[in-house]
PDB file of C-alpha atoms in Angstrom:
ATOM      1  CA  MET N  22      67.338 -16.171 -53.944  1.00  0.00           C
ATOM      2  CA  ALA N  23      65.453 -13.213 -55.319  1.00  0.00           C
ATOM      3  CA  ARG N  24      62.386 -12.123 -53.417  1.00  0.00           C
ATOM      4  CA  ASP N  25      59.488 -10.021 -54.542  1.00  0.00           C
ATOM      5  CA  VAL N  26      59.473  -6.602 -52.982  1.00  0.00           C
ATOM      6  CA  ARG N  27      56.314  -4.573 -52.866  1.00  0.00           C
ATOM      7  CA  LEU N  28      56.009  -0.965 -51.875  1.00  0.00           C
ATOM      8  CA  ARG N  29      52.827   0.486 -50.498  1.00  0.00           C
ATOM      9  CA  VAL N  30      52.256   4.217 -50.568  1.00  0.00           C
ATOM     10  CA  ILE N  31      50.640   5.563 -47.403  1.00  0.00           C
ATOM     11  CA  HIS N  32      49.095   8.969 -47.874  1.00  0.00           C
ATOM     12  CA  LYS N  33      49.079  11.637 -45.202  1.00  0.00           C
ATOM     13  CA  ASP N  34      45.291  11.492 -44.813  1.00  0.00           C
ATOM     14  CA  GLN N  35      45.418   7.725 -44.265  1.00  0.00           C
ATOM     15  CA  LEU N  36      48.050   8.096 -41.550  1.00  0.00           C
ATOM     16  CA  ARG N  37      46.111  10.908 -39.869  1.00  0.00           C
ATOM     17  CA  SER N  38      42.924   8.813 -39.931  1.00  0.00           C
ATOM     18  CA  ARG N  39      44.677   5.805 -38.389  1.00  0.00           C
ATOM     19  CA  LEU N  40      46.201   7.928 -35.642  1.00  0.00           C
ATOM     20  CA  GLU N  41      42.869   9.519 -34.780  1.00  0.00           C
ATOM     21  CA  GLN N  42      41.374   6.034 -34.356  1.00  0.00           C
ATOM     22  CA  ALA N  43      44.309   4.748 -32.306  1.00  0.00           C
ATOM     23  CA  ASP N  44      44.432   4.266 -28.573  1.00  0.00           C
ATOM     24  CA  PRO N  45      44.716   7.647 -26.796  1.00  0.00           C
ATOM     25  CA  VAL N  46      48.155   6.730 -25.404  1.00  0.00           C
ATOM     26  CA  VAL N  47      49.500   5.961 -28.887  1.00  0.00           C
ATOM     27  CA  TYR N  48      47.932   9.113 -30.282  1.00  0.00           C
ATOM     28  CA  LEU N  49      49.447  11.242 -27.525  1.00  0.00           C
ATOM     29  CA  MET N  50      52.900   9.695 -28.040  1.00  0.00           C
ATOM     30  CA  MET N  51      52.787  10.331 -31.783  1.00  0.00           C
ATOM     31  CA  ARG N  52      51.657  13.922 -31.266  1.00  0.00           C
ATOM     32  CA  VAL N  53      54.544  14.601 -28.867  1.00  0.00           C
ATOM     33  CA  ILE N  54      57.129  12.880 -31.099  1.00  0.00           C
ATOM     34  CA  THR N  55      55.887  14.705 -34.193  1.00  0.00           C
ATOM     35  CA  ASP N  56      55.885  18.021 -32.369  1.00  0.00           C
ATOM     36  CA  ARG N  57      59.475  17.530 -31.211  1.00  0.00           C
ATOM     37  CA  PHE N  58      60.551  16.580 -34.734  1.00  0.00           C
ATOM     38  CA  ARG N  59      58.951  19.679 -36.205  1.00  0.00           C
ATOM     39  CA  SER N  60      60.572  21.853 -33.542  1.00  0.00           C
ATOM     40  CA  SER N  61      63.975  20.383 -34.400  1.00  0.00           C
ATOM     41  CA  VAL N  62      63.444  21.038 -38.112  1.00  0.00           C
ATOM     42  CA  LYS N  63      62.448  24.601 -37.328  1.00  0.00           C
ATOM     43  CA  VAL N  64      65.628  25.186 -35.313  1.00  0.00           C
ATOM     44  CA  LEU N  65      67.976  23.505 -37.809  1.00  0.00           C
ATOM     45  CA  ALA N  66      66.455  24.753 -41.050  1.00  0.00           C
ATOM     46  CA  GLY N  67      65.005  28.014 -39.851  1.00  0.00           C
ATOM     47  CA  ILE N  68      61.505  27.304 -41.187  1.00  0.00           C
ATOM     48  CA  GLN N  69      58.108  27.511 -39.537  1.00  0.00           C
ATOM     49  CA  ALA N  70      56.625  24.174 -38.462  1.00  0.00           C
ATOM     50  CA  PRO N  71      53.289  23.397 -40.195  1.00  0.00           C
ATOM     51  CA  ASP N  72      51.408  22.860 -36.946  1.00  0.00           C
ATOM     52  CA  ALA N  73      51.602  24.593 -33.619  1.00  0.00           C
ATOM     53  CA  PRO N  74      53.299  22.676 -30.784  1.00  0.00           C
ATOM     54  CA  VAL N  75      51.171  20.597 -28.456  1.00  0.00           C
ATOM     55  CA  SER N  76      50.417  22.758 -25.454  1.00  0.00           C
ATOM     56  CA  ASN N  77      50.855  21.586 -21.886  1.00  0.00           C
ATOM     57  CA  ALA N  78      47.109  22.024 -21.401  1.00  0.00           C
ATOM     58  CA  GLU N  79      46.418  19.677 -24.331  1.00  0.00           C
ATOM     59  CA  ILE N  80      48.819  17.079 -22.965  1.00  0.00           C
ATOM     60  CA  ASP N  81      47.367  17.333 -19.447  1.00  0.00           C
ATOM     61  CA  MET N  82      43.809  16.955 -20.791  1.00  0.00           C
ATOM     62  CA  THR N  83      44.765  13.944 -22.942  1.00  0.00           C
ATOM     63  CA  VAL N  84      46.676  12.283 -20.115  1.00  0.00           C
ATOM     64  CA  GLU N  85      43.692  12.794 -17.809  1.00  0.00           C
ATOM     65  CA  THR N  86      41.384  11.220 -20.410  1.00  0.00           C
ATOM     66  CA  VAL N  87      43.705   8.231 -20.780  1.00  0.00           C
ATOM     67  CA  ILE N  88      43.961   7.753 -17.014  1.00  0.00           C
ATOM     68  CA  ASP N  89      40.163   7.904 -16.675  1.00  0.00           C
ATOM     69  CA  LYS N  90      39.829   5.280 -19.412  1.00  0.00           C
ATOM     70  CA  PHE N  91      42.356   2.965 -17.750  1.00  0.00           C
ATOM     71  CA  ARG N  92      40.630   3.423 -14.397  1.00  0.00           C
ATOM     72  CA  LEU N  93      37.220   2.606 -15.888  1.00  0.00           C
ATOM     73  CA  GLU N  94      38.680  -0.462 -17.615  1.00  0.00           C
ATOM     74  CA  ALA N  95      40.074  -1.749 -14.298  1.00  0.00           C
ATOM     75  CA  GLU N  96      36.743  -1.108 -12.568  1.00  0.00           C
ATOM     76  CA  LEU N  97      34.841  -2.901 -15.340  1.00  0.00           C
ATOM     77  CA  ARG N  98      37.170  -5.908 -15.141  1.00  0.00           C
ATOM     78  CA  TYR N  99      36.627  -6.042 -11.372  1.00  0.00           C
ATOM     79  CA  ALA N 100      32.850  -5.680 -11.762  1.00  0.00           C
ATOM     80  CA  ILE N 101      32.669  -8.547 -14.281  1.00  0.00           C
ATOM     81  CA  ARG N 102      34.829 -10.918 -12.252  1.00  0.00           C
ATOM     82  CA  ASN N 103      32.975 -10.135  -9.034  1.00  0.00           C
ATOM     83  CA  GLN N 104      29.555 -10.376 -10.707  1.00  0.00           C
ATOM     84  CA  GLU N 105      28.584  -6.806  -9.904  1.00  0.00           C
ATOM     85  CA  LEU N 106      26.830  -6.336 -13.244  1.00  0.00           C
ATOM     86  CA  GLN N 107      23.079  -6.849 -13.365  1.00  0.00           C
ATOM     87  CA  VAL N 108      20.963  -8.483 -16.056  1.00  0.00           C
ATOM     88  CA  PHE N 109      17.376  -7.319 -16.510  1.00  0.00           C
ATOM     89  CA  TYR N 110      14.787  -9.112 -18.622  1.00  0.00           C
ATOM     90  CA  GLN N 111      12.347  -7.357 -20.902  1.00  0.00           C
ATOM     91  CA  PRO N 112       9.310  -9.572 -21.596  1.00  0.00           C
ATOM     92  CA  ILE N 113       8.442 -10.349 -25.218  1.00  0.00           C
ATOM     93  CA  ILE N 114       4.694 -10.835 -25.671  1.00  0.00           C
ATOM     94  CA  ASP N 115       3.153 -13.175 -28.221  1.00  0.00           C
ATOM     95  CA  LEU N 116       0.133 -11.149 -29.353  1.00  0.00           C
ATOM     96  CA  LYS N 117      -1.462 -14.116 -31.117  1.00  0.00           C
ATOM     97  CA  ARG N 118      -1.252 -16.421 -28.102  1.00  0.00           C
ATOM     98  CA  GLY N 119      -1.657 -13.648 -25.591  1.00  0.00           C
ATOM     99  CA  GLY N 120       1.172 -14.721 -23.325  1.00  0.00           C
ATOM    100  CA  CYS N 121       4.857 -14.264 -22.658  1.00  0.00           C
ATOM    101  CA  ALA N 122       7.009 -15.787 -25.421  1.00  0.00           C
ATOM    102  CA  GLY N 123      10.365 -14.969 -23.964  1.00  0.00           C
ATOM    103  CA  PHE N 124      12.703 -12.280 -22.719  1.00  0.00           C
ATOM    104  CA  GLU N 125      15.422  -9.981 -23.955  1.00  0.00           C
ATOM    105  CA  ALA N 126      18.463  -9.875 -21.674  1.00  0.00           C
ATOM    106  CA  LEU N 127      19.729  -6.360 -20.925  1.00  0.00           C
ATOM    107  CA  VAL N 128      23.005  -5.978 -19.021  1.00  0.00           C
ATOM    108  CA  ARG N 129      23.503  -2.960 -16.772  1.00  0.00           C
ATOM    109  CA  TRP N 130      26.445  -1.728 -14.705  1.00  0.00           C
ATOM    110  CA  PRO N 131      25.530  -0.043 -11.397  1.00  0.00           C
ATOM    111  CA  HIS N 132      28.802   1.747 -10.600  1.00  0.00           C
ATOM    112  CA  LYS N 133      29.345   2.340  -6.895  1.00  0.00           C
ATOM    113  CA  GLU N 134      30.229   6.020  -7.358  1.00  0.00           C
ATOM    114  CA  LYS N 135      28.861   7.025 -10.774  1.00  0.00           C
ATOM    115  CA  GLY N 136      25.538   5.222 -10.706  1.00  0.00           C
ATOM    116  CA  PHE N 137      24.363   3.270 -13.752  1.00  0.00           C
ATOM    117  CA  ILE N 138      26.875   3.604 -16.577  1.00  0.00           C
ATOM    118  CA  SER N 139      25.467   3.581 -20.098  1.00  0.00           C
ATOM    119  CA  PRO N 140      25.939   0.323 -22.063  1.00  0.00           C
ATOM    120  CA  GLU N 141      27.190   2.504 -24.924  1.00  0.00           C
ATOM    121  CA  ILE N 142      30.210   3.272 -22.757  1.00  0.00           C
ATOM    122  CA  PHE N 143      31.066  -0.004 -21.051  1.00  0.00           C
ATOM    123  CA  VAL N 144      30.217  -2.360 -23.934  1.00  0.00           C
ATOM    124  CA  SER N 145      32.337  -0.300 -26.322  1.00  0.00           C
ATOM    125  CA  LEU N 146      35.109  -0.214 -23.721  1.00  0.00           C
ATOM    126  CA  SER N 147      34.955  -3.999 -23.306  1.00  0.00           C
ATOM    127  CA  GLU N 148      35.361  -4.421 -27.074  1.00  0.00           C
ATOM    128  CA  GLU N 149      38.331  -2.052 -27.187  1.00  0.00           C
ATOM    129  CA  THR N 150      40.119  -3.689 -24.254  1.00  0.00           C
ATOM    130  CA  GLY N 151      39.394  -7.365 -24.954  1.00  0.00           C
ATOM    131  CA  LEU N 152      36.955  -7.729 -22.057  1.00  0.00           C
ATOM    132  CA  ILE N 153      34.050  -8.476 -24.390  1.00  0.00           C
ATOM    133  CA  ARG N 154      34.477 -12.252 -24.045  1.00  0.00           C
ATOM    134  CA  GLU N 155      34.342 -12.106 -20.247  1.00  0.00           C
ATOM    135  CA  LEU N 156      31.381  -9.758 -20.370  1.00  0.00           C
ATOM    136  CA  GLY N 157      29.600 -11.934 -22.927  1.00  0.00           C
ATOM    137  CA  ASN N 158      30.195 -15.127 -20.966  1.00  0.00           C
ATOM    138  CA  PHE N 159      28.844 -13.484 -17.816  1.00  0.00           C
ATOM    139  CA  VAL N 160      25.643 -12.360 -19.549  1.00  0.00           C
ATOM    140  CA  VAL N 161      25.128 -15.744 -21.251  1.00  0.00           C
ATOM    141  CA  ASN N 162      25.688 -17.675 -18.029  1.00  0.00           C
ATOM    142  CA  ARG N 163      23.353 -15.481 -15.985  1.00  0.00           C
ATOM    143  CA  SER N 164      20.660 -15.341 -18.702  1.00  0.00           C
ATOM    144  CA  ILE N 165      20.496 -19.082 -19.304  1.00  0.00           C
ATOM    145  CA  ARG N 166      20.322 -19.916 -15.605  1.00  0.00           C
ATOM    146  CA  ASP N 167      17.684 -17.246 -15.020  1.00  0.00           C
ATOM    147  CA  LEU N 168      15.641 -18.546 -17.969  1.00  0.00           C
ATOM    148  CA  ARG N 169      15.532 -21.936 -16.283  1.00  0.00           C
ATOM    149  CA  ARG N 170      14.297 -20.289 -13.086  1.00  0.00           C
ATOM    150  CA  LEU N 171      11.730 -18.120 -14.880  1.00  0.00           C
ATOM    151  CA  THR N 172      10.404 -21.099 -16.836  1.00  0.00           C
ATOM    152  CA  ASP N 173       9.887 -23.031 -13.616  1.00  0.00           C
ATOM    153  CA  GLU N 174       8.092 -20.079 -12.039  1.00  0.00           C
ATOM    154  CA  ILE N 175       5.853 -19.166 -15.013  1.00  0.00           C
ATOM    155  CA  ASP N 176       5.083 -22.374 -16.899  1.00  0.00           C
ATOM    156  CA  ARG N 177       7.300 -25.432 -17.036  1.00  0.00           C
ATOM    157  CA  MET N 178       5.567 -26.591 -20.209  1.00  0.00           C
ATOM    158  CA  ALA N 179       6.181 -23.318 -22.034  1.00  0.00           C
ATOM    159  CA  ARG N 180       9.167 -23.053 -24.330  1.00  0.00           C
ATOM    160  CA  LEU N 181      10.226 -19.596 -23.279  1.00  0.00           C
ATOM    161  CA  TYR N 182      13.366 -18.190 -24.871  1.00  0.00           C
ATOM    162  CA  VAL N 183      15.920 -15.540 -24.029  1.00  0.00           C
ATOM    163  CA  GLY N 184      17.481 -13.207 -26.576  1.00  0.00           C
ATOM    164  CA  ILE N 185      21.091 -12.256 -25.846  1.00  0.00           C
ATOM    165  CA  ASN N 186      23.069  -9.638 -27.748  1.00  0.00           C
ATOM    166  CA  VAL N 187      26.564 -10.853 -28.604  1.00  0.00           C
ATOM    167  CA  SER N 188      29.598  -9.435 -30.367  1.00  0.00           C
ATOM    168  CA  GLN N 189      31.102 -10.508 -33.672  1.00  0.00           C
ATOM    169  CA  GLN N 190      34.124 -11.789 -31.747  1.00  0.00           C
ATOM    170  CA  GLN N 191      31.956 -14.195 -29.790  1.00  0.00           C
ATOM    171  CA  LEU N 192      30.015 -15.490 -32.782  1.00  0.00           C
ATOM    172  CA  SER N 193      33.248 -16.230 -34.646  1.00  0.00           C
ATOM    173  CA  ASP N 194      34.491 -18.358 -31.735  1.00  0.00           C
ATOM    174  CA  THR N 195      33.278 -21.974 -32.046  1.00  0.00           C
ATOM    175  CA  ALA N 196      34.266 -22.614 -28.429  1.00  0.00           C
ATOM    176  CA  PHE N 197      31.794 -19.940 -27.340  1.00  0.00           C
ATOM    177  CA  LEU N 198      28.956 -21.560 -29.298  1.00  0.00           C
ATOM    178  CA  ASP N 199      29.789 -24.940 -27.750  1.00  0.00           C
ATOM    179  CA  TYR N 200      29.817 -23.280 -24.319  1.00  0.00           C
ATOM    180  CA  VAL N 201      26.298 -21.897 -24.887  1.00  0.00           C
ATOM    181  CA  SER N 202      24.934 -25.283 -25.999  1.00  0.00           C
ATOM    182  CA  GLU N 203      26.538 -27.164 -23.113  1.00  0.00           C
ATOM    183  CA  LEU N 204      25.368 -24.645 -20.538  1.00  0.00           C
ATOM    184  CA  ALA N 205      21.783 -24.784 -21.840  1.00  0.00           C
ATOM    185  CA  ALA N 206      21.818 -28.580 -21.724  1.00  0.00           C
ATOM    186  CA  SER N 207      23.230 -28.558 -18.186  1.00  0.00           C
ATOM    187  CA  VAL N 208      20.124 -26.732 -16.889  1.00  0.00           C
ATOM    188  CA  ARG N 209      17.714 -28.836 -18.963  1.00  0.00           C
ATOM    189  CA  LEU N 210      17.022 -26.246 -21.674  1.00  0.00           C
ATOM    190  CA  ASP N 211      16.906 -26.783 -25.396  1.00  0.00           C
ATOM    191  CA  PRO N 212      19.753 -24.736 -26.969  1.00  0.00           C
ATOM    192  CA  LYS N 213      17.119 -23.405 -29.393  1.00  0.00           C
ATOM    193  CA  GLN N 214      15.628 -21.507 -26.451  1.00  0.00           C
ATOM    194  CA  VAL N 215      18.735 -19.336 -26.420  1.00  0.00           C
ATOM    195  CA  LYS N 216      18.719 -16.813 -29.259  1.00  0.00           C
ATOM    196  CA  LEU N 217      22.028 -15.084 -29.925  1.00  0.00           C
ATOM    197  CA  GLU N 218      21.403 -11.767 -31.609  1.00  0.00           C
ATOM    198  CA  LEU N 219      23.782  -9.650 -33.637  1.00  0.00           C
ATOM    199  CA  THR N 220      22.107  -6.369 -34.474  1.00  0.00           C
ATOM    200  CA  GLU N 221      22.146  -4.925 -37.988  1.00  0.00           C
ATOM    201  CA  SER N 222      24.225  -2.008 -36.784  1.00  0.00           C
ATOM    202  CA  ARG N 223      26.954  -4.398 -35.663  1.00  0.00           C
ATOM    203  CA  LEU N 224      26.848  -6.257 -38.971  1.00  0.00           C
ATOM    204  CA  ALA N 225      27.376  -2.908 -40.642  1.00  0.00           C
ATOM    205  CA  GLY N 226      30.335  -2.150 -38.401  1.00  0.00           C
ATOM    206  CA  ASP N 227      28.531   0.446 -36.315  1.00  0.00           C
ATOM    207  CA  ALA N 228      29.623   0.644 -32.683  1.00  0.00           C
ATOM    208  CA  ASP N 229      26.145   1.505 -31.444  1.00  0.00           C
ATOM    209  CA  THR N 230      25.497  -0.524 -28.313  1.00  0.00           C
ATOM    210  CA  ALA N 231      22.104   0.773 -27.270  1.00  0.00           C
ATOM    211  CA  ALA N 232      20.542  -2.663 -27.686  1.00  0.00           C
ATOM    212  CA  TRP N 233      22.624  -3.967 -24.804  1.00  0.00           C
TER     213      TRP N 233
END
């Protein structure tokens, strides 16, 4: 049986762009393999390789960067699973009513050795490594339960709400949305009091995580 065969041309710039965006380990491997190939061509054909070989200093620096990233990933996973992250709440004031309308949940990571690590770093890392679901579930769980407590302390009759920043991965998961609704109901909150927010920068594909 004949099958359709399609060829796709991949240009050098496209390949270079993909490699630059790849995981540091993959990028390092490709640089070393490419360098060895060019060196072999130079020896066999007697021509100058287009690029200079990767120096030992470059390799050492890249390896150190990769190790630091893996170490931070392991520490973040431990911090999430042991509930070492902290969630702070920024009040949102209703100027017309003159009272508190709700809160914005802001997650922070107080690292034992490095102090508070910027959300730009650990939120981006969680997205790269697949930890974003665990991180998101932690923030949602803590925020909803704290909203119940804050409502009881401030005004049980008020319909306070909490705004929680979430990732595109979470919003595309129907199980996550069901989890949010069920958790809100379990602490006697209307699911409408939980506002899941996806910033414009994330809709545009920007990795900016300052809003966390």
